[in-house]
N, C-alpha and C. Protein backbone atom coordinates (compact mmCIF):
# COMPACT_ATOMS: atom_id res chain seq x y z
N UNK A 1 112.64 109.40 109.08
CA UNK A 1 111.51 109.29 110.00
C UNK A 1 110.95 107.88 109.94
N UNK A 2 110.79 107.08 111.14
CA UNK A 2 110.85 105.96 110.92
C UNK A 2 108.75 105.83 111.07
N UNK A 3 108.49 105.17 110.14
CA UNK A 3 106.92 105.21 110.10
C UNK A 3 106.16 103.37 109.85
N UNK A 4 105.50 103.04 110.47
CA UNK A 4 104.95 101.60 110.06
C UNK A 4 103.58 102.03 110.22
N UNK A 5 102.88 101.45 108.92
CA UNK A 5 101.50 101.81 108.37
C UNK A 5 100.85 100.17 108.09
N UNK A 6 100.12 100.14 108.61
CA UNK A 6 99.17 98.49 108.82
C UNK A 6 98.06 98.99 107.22
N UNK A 7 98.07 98.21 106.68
CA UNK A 7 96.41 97.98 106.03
C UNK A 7 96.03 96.44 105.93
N UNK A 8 94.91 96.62 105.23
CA UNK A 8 94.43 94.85 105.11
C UNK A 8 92.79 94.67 106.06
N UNK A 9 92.90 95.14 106.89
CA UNK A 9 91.74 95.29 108.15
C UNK A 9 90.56 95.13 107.54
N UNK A 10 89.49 94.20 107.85
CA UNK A 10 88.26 94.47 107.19
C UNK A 10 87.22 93.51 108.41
N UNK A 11 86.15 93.17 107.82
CA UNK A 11 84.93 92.65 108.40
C UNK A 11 84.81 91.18 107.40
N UNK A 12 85.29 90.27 108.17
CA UNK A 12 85.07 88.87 107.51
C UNK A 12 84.27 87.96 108.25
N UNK A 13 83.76 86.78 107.48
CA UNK A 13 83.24 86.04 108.17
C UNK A 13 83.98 84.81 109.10
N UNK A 14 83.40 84.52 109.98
CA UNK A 14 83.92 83.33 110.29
C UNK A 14 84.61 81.99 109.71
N UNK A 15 86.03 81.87 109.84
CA UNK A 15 86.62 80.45 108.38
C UNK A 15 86.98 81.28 107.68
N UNK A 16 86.99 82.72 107.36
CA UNK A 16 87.74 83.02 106.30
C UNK A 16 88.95 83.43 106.51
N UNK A 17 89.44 83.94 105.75
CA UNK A 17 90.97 84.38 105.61
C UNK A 17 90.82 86.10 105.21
N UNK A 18 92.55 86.30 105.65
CA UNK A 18 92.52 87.91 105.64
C UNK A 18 94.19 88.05 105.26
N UNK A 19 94.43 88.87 104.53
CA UNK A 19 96.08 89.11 105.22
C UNK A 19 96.49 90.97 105.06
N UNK A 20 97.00 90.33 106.08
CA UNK A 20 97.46 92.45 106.68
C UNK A 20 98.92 92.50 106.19
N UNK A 21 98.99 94.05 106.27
CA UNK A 21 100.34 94.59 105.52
C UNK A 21 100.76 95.21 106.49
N UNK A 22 102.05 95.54 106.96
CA UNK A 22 102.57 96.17 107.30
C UNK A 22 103.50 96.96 106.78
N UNK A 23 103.80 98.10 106.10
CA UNK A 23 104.78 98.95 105.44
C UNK A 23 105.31 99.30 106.30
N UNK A 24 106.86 99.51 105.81
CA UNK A 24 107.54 100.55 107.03
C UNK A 24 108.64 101.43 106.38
N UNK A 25 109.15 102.75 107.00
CA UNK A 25 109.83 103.14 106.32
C UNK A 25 111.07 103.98 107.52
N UNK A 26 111.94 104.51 106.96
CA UNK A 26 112.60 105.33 107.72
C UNK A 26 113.85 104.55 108.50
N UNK A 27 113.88 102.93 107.83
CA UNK A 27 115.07 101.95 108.69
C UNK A 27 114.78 100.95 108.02
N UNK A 28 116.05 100.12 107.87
CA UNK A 28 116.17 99.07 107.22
C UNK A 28 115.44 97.77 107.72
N UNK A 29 114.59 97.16 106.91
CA UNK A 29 113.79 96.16 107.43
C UNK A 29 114.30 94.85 107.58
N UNK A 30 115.47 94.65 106.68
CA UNK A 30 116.27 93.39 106.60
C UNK A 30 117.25 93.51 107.76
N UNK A 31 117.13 94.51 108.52
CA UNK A 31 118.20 94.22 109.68
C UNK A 31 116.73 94.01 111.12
N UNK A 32 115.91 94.09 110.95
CA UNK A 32 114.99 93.90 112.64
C UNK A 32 114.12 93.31 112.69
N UNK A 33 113.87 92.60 113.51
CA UNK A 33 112.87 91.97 113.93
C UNK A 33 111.16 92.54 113.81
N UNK A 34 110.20 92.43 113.15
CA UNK A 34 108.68 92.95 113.17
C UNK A 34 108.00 92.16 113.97
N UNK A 35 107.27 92.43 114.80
CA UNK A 35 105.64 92.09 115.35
C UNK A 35 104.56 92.27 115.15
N UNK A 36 103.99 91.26 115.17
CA UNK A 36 102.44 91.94 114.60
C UNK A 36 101.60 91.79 116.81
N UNK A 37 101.10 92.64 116.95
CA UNK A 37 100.49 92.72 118.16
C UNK A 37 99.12 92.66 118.07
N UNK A 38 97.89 92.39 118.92
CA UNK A 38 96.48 92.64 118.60
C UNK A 38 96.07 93.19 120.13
N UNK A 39 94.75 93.41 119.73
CA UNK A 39 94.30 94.38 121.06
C UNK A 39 93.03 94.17 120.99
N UNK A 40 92.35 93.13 121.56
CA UNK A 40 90.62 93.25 121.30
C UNK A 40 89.91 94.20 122.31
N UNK A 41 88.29 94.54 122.65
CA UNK A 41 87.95 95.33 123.20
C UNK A 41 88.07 94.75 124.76
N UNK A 42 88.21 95.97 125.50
CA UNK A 42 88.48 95.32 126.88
C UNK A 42 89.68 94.65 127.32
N UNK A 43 90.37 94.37 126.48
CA UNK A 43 91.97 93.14 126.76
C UNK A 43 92.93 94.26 126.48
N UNK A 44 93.84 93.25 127.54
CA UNK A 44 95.60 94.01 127.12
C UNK A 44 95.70 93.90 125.78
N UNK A 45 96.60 94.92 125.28
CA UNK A 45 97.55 94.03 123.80
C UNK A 45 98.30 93.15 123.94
N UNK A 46 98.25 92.16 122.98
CA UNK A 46 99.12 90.82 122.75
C UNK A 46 99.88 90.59 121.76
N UNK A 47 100.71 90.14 121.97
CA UNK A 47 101.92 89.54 120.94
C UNK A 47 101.18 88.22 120.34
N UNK A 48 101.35 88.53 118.90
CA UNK A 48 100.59 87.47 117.75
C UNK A 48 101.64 86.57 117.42
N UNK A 49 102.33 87.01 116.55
CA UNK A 49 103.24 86.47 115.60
C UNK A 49 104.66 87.61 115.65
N UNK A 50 105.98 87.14 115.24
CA UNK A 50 107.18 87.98 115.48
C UNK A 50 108.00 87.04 113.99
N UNK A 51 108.71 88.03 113.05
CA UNK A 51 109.54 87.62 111.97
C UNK A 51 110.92 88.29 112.73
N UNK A 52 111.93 87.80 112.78
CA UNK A 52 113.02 88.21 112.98
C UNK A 52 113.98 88.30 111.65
N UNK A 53 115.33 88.65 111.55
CA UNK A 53 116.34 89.39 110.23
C UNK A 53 116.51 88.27 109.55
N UNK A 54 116.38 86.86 109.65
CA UNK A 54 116.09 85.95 109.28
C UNK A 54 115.42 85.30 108.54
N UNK A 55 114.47 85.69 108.88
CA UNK A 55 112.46 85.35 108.34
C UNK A 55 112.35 84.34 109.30
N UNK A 56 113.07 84.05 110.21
CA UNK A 56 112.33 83.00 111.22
C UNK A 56 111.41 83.43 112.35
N UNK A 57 110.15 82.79 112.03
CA UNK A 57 108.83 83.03 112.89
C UNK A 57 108.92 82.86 114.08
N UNK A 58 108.00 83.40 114.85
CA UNK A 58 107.85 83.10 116.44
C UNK A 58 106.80 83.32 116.70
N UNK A 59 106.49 82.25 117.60
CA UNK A 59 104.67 82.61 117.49
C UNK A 59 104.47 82.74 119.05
N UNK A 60 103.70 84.25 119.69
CA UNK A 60 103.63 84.68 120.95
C UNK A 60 101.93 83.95 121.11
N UNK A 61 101.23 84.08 120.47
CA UNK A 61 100.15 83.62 121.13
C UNK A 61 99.76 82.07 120.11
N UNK A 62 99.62 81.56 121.32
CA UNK A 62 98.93 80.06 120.54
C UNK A 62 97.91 79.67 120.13
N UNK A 63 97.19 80.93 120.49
CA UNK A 63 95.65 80.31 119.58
C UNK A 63 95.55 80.55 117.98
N UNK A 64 96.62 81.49 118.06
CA UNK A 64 96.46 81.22 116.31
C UNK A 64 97.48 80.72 115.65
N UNK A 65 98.45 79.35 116.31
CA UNK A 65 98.92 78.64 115.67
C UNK A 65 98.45 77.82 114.87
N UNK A 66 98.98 77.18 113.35
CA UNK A 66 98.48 76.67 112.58
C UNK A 66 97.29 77.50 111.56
N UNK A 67 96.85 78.80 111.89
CA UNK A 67 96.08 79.27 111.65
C UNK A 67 96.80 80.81 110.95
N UNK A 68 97.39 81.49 111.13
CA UNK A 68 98.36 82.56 110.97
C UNK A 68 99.49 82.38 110.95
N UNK A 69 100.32 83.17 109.51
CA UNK A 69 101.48 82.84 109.53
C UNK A 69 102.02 84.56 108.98
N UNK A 70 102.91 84.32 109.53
CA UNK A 70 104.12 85.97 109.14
C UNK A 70 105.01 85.44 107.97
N UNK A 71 105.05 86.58 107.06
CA UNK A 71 106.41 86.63 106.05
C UNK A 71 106.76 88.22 106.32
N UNK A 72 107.44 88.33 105.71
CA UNK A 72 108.24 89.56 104.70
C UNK A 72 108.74 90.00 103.32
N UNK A 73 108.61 91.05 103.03
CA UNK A 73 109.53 90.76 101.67
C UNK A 73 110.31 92.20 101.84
N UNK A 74 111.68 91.82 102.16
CA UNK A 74 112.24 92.94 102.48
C UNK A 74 112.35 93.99 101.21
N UNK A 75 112.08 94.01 100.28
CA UNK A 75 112.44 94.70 99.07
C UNK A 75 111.63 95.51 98.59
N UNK A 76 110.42 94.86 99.16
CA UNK A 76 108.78 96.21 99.42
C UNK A 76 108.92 96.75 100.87
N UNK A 77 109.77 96.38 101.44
CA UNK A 77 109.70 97.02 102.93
C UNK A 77 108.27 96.80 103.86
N UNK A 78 108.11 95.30 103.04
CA UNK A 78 106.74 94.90 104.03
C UNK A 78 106.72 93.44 104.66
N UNK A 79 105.69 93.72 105.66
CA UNK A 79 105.69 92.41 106.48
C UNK A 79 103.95 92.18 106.73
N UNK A 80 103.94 90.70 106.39
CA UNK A 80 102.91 90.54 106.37
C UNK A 80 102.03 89.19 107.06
N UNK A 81 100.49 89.49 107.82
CA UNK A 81 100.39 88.69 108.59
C UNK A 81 98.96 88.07 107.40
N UNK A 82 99.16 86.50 107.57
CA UNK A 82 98.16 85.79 106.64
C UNK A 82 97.46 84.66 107.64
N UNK A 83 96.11 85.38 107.79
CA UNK A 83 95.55 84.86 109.02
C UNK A 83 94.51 84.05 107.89
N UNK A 84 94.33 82.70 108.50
CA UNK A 84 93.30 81.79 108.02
C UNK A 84 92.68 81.11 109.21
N UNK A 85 91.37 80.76 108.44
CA UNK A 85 90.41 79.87 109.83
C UNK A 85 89.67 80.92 110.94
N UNK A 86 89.54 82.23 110.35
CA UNK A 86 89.61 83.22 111.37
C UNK A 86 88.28 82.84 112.59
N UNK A 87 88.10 83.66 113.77
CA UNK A 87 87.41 82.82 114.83
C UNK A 87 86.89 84.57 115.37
N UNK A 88 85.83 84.38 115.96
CA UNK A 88 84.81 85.61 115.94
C UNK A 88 86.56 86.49 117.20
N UNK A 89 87.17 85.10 117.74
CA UNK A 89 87.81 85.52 119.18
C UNK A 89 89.07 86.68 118.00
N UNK A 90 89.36 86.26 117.07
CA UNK A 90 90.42 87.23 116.48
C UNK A 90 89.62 88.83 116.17
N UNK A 91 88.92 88.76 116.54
CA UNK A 91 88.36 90.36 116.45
C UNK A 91 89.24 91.30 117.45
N UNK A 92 89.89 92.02 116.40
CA UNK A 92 90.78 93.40 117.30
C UNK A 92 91.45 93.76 116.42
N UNK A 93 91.96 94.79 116.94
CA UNK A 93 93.00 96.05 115.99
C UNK A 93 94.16 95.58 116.10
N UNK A 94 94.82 95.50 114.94
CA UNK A 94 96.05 94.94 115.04
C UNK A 94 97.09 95.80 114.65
N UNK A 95 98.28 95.43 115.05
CA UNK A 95 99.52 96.96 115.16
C UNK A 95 100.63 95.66 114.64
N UNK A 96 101.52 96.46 113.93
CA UNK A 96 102.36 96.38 113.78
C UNK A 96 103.98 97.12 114.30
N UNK A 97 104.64 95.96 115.23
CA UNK A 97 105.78 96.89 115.64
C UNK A 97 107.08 96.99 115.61
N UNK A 98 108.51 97.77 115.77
CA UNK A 98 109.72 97.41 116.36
C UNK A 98 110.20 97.95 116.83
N UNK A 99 111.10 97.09 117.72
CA UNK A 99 111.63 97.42 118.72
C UNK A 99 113.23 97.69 118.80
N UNK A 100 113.51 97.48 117.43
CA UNK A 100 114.99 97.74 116.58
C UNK A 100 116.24 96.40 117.43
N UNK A 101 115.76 95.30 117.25
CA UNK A 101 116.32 93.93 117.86
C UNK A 101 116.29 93.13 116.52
N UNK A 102 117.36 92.27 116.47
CA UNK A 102 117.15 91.51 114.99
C UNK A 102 116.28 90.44 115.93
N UNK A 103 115.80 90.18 116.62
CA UNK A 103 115.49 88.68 117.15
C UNK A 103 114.56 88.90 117.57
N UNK A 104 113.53 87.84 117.51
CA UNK A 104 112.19 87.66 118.54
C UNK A 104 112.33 87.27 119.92
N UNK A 105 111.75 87.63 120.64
CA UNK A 105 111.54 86.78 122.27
C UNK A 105 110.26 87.82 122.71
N UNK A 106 109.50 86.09 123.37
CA UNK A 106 108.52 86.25 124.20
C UNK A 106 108.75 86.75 125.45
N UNK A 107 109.79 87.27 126.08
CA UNK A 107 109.94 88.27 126.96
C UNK A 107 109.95 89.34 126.68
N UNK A 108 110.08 90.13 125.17
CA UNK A 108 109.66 91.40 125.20
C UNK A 108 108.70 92.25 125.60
N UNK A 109 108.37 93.25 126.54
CA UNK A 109 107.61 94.01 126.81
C UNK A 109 106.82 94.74 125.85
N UNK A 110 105.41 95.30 126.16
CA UNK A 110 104.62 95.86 125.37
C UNK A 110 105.84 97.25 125.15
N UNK A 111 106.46 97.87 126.24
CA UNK A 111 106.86 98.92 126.13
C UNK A 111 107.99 98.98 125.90
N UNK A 112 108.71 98.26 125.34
CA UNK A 112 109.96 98.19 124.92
C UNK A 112 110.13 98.61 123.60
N UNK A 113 108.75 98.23 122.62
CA UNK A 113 108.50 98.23 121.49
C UNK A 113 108.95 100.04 121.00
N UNK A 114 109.82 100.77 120.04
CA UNK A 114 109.81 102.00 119.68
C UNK A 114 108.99 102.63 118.88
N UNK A 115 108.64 102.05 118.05
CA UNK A 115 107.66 101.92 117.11
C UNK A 115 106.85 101.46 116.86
N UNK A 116 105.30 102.16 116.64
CA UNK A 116 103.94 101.28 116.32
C UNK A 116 103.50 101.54 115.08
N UNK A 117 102.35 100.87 114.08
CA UNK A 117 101.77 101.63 113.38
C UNK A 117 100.22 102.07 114.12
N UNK A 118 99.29 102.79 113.25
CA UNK A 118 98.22 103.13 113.49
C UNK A 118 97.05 101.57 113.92
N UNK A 119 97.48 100.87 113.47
CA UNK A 119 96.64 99.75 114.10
C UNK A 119 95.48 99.55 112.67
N UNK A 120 95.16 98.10 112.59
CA UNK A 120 93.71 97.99 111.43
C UNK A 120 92.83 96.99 111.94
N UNK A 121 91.68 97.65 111.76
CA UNK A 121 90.58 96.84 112.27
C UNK A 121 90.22 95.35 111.82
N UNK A 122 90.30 94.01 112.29
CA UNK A 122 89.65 92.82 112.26
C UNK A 122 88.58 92.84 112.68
N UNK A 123 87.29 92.72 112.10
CA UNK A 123 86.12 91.69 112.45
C UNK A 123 85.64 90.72 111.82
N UNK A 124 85.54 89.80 112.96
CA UNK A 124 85.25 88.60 112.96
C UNK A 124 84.01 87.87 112.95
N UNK A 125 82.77 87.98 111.73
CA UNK A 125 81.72 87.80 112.55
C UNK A 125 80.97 87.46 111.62
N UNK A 126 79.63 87.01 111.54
CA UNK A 126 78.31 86.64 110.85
C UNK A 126 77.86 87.72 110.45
């Protein structure tokens, strides 16, 4: 049963740092590509950051370049997003996903994705 479970989510201040987990289970993590997606209130979901079978990054949205970075460690079966500099604008629930592709691309569809986790809350704020 293939399952991806986000934690890490909390209420930070502005400038600080956070980093989220993504667990997954039920399929091999060293063979696919992960996404981390976000969803603030009112907005579509967006593509953040993407690790492909590689560990090579891809970064879908540019405002948090230089600022967020993706790893993995395939051997805990986790992937993880290490957001610094955070900005009140990174406030949203963030998901972790795959879409069972070893590779990233910014043409992937929200709905292509097979798998989500439950999503963890970011706030961003004073």
């Amino acid at each position: 049963q293939v399952q991806l479970v986000e934690s890490g989510g909390a209420l930070v201040q502005p400038g600080g740092s956070l980093t989220l987990s993504c667990s997954v289970s039920g399929f091999s993590l060293e063979t696919y590509a992960i996404t981390w997606l976000r969803q603030a209130p009112g907005k579509v979901r967006e593509g953040v950051l993407c690790t492909d079978y590689s560990t090579y990054s891809t970064y879908y949205a540019d405002s948090v370049k230089g600022r967020f970075t993706i790893s993995r460690d395939n051997a805990k079966k986790t992937v993880y997003l290490q957001m610094n500099s955070l900005k009140p604008e990174d406030t949203a629930v963030y998901y972790c996903a795959v879409n069972f592709r070893n590779f990233c691309s910014a043409y992937v569809t929200i709905d292509e994705y097979s798998y989500w986790g439950q999503g963890t809350q970011v706030t961003v704020s004073t």
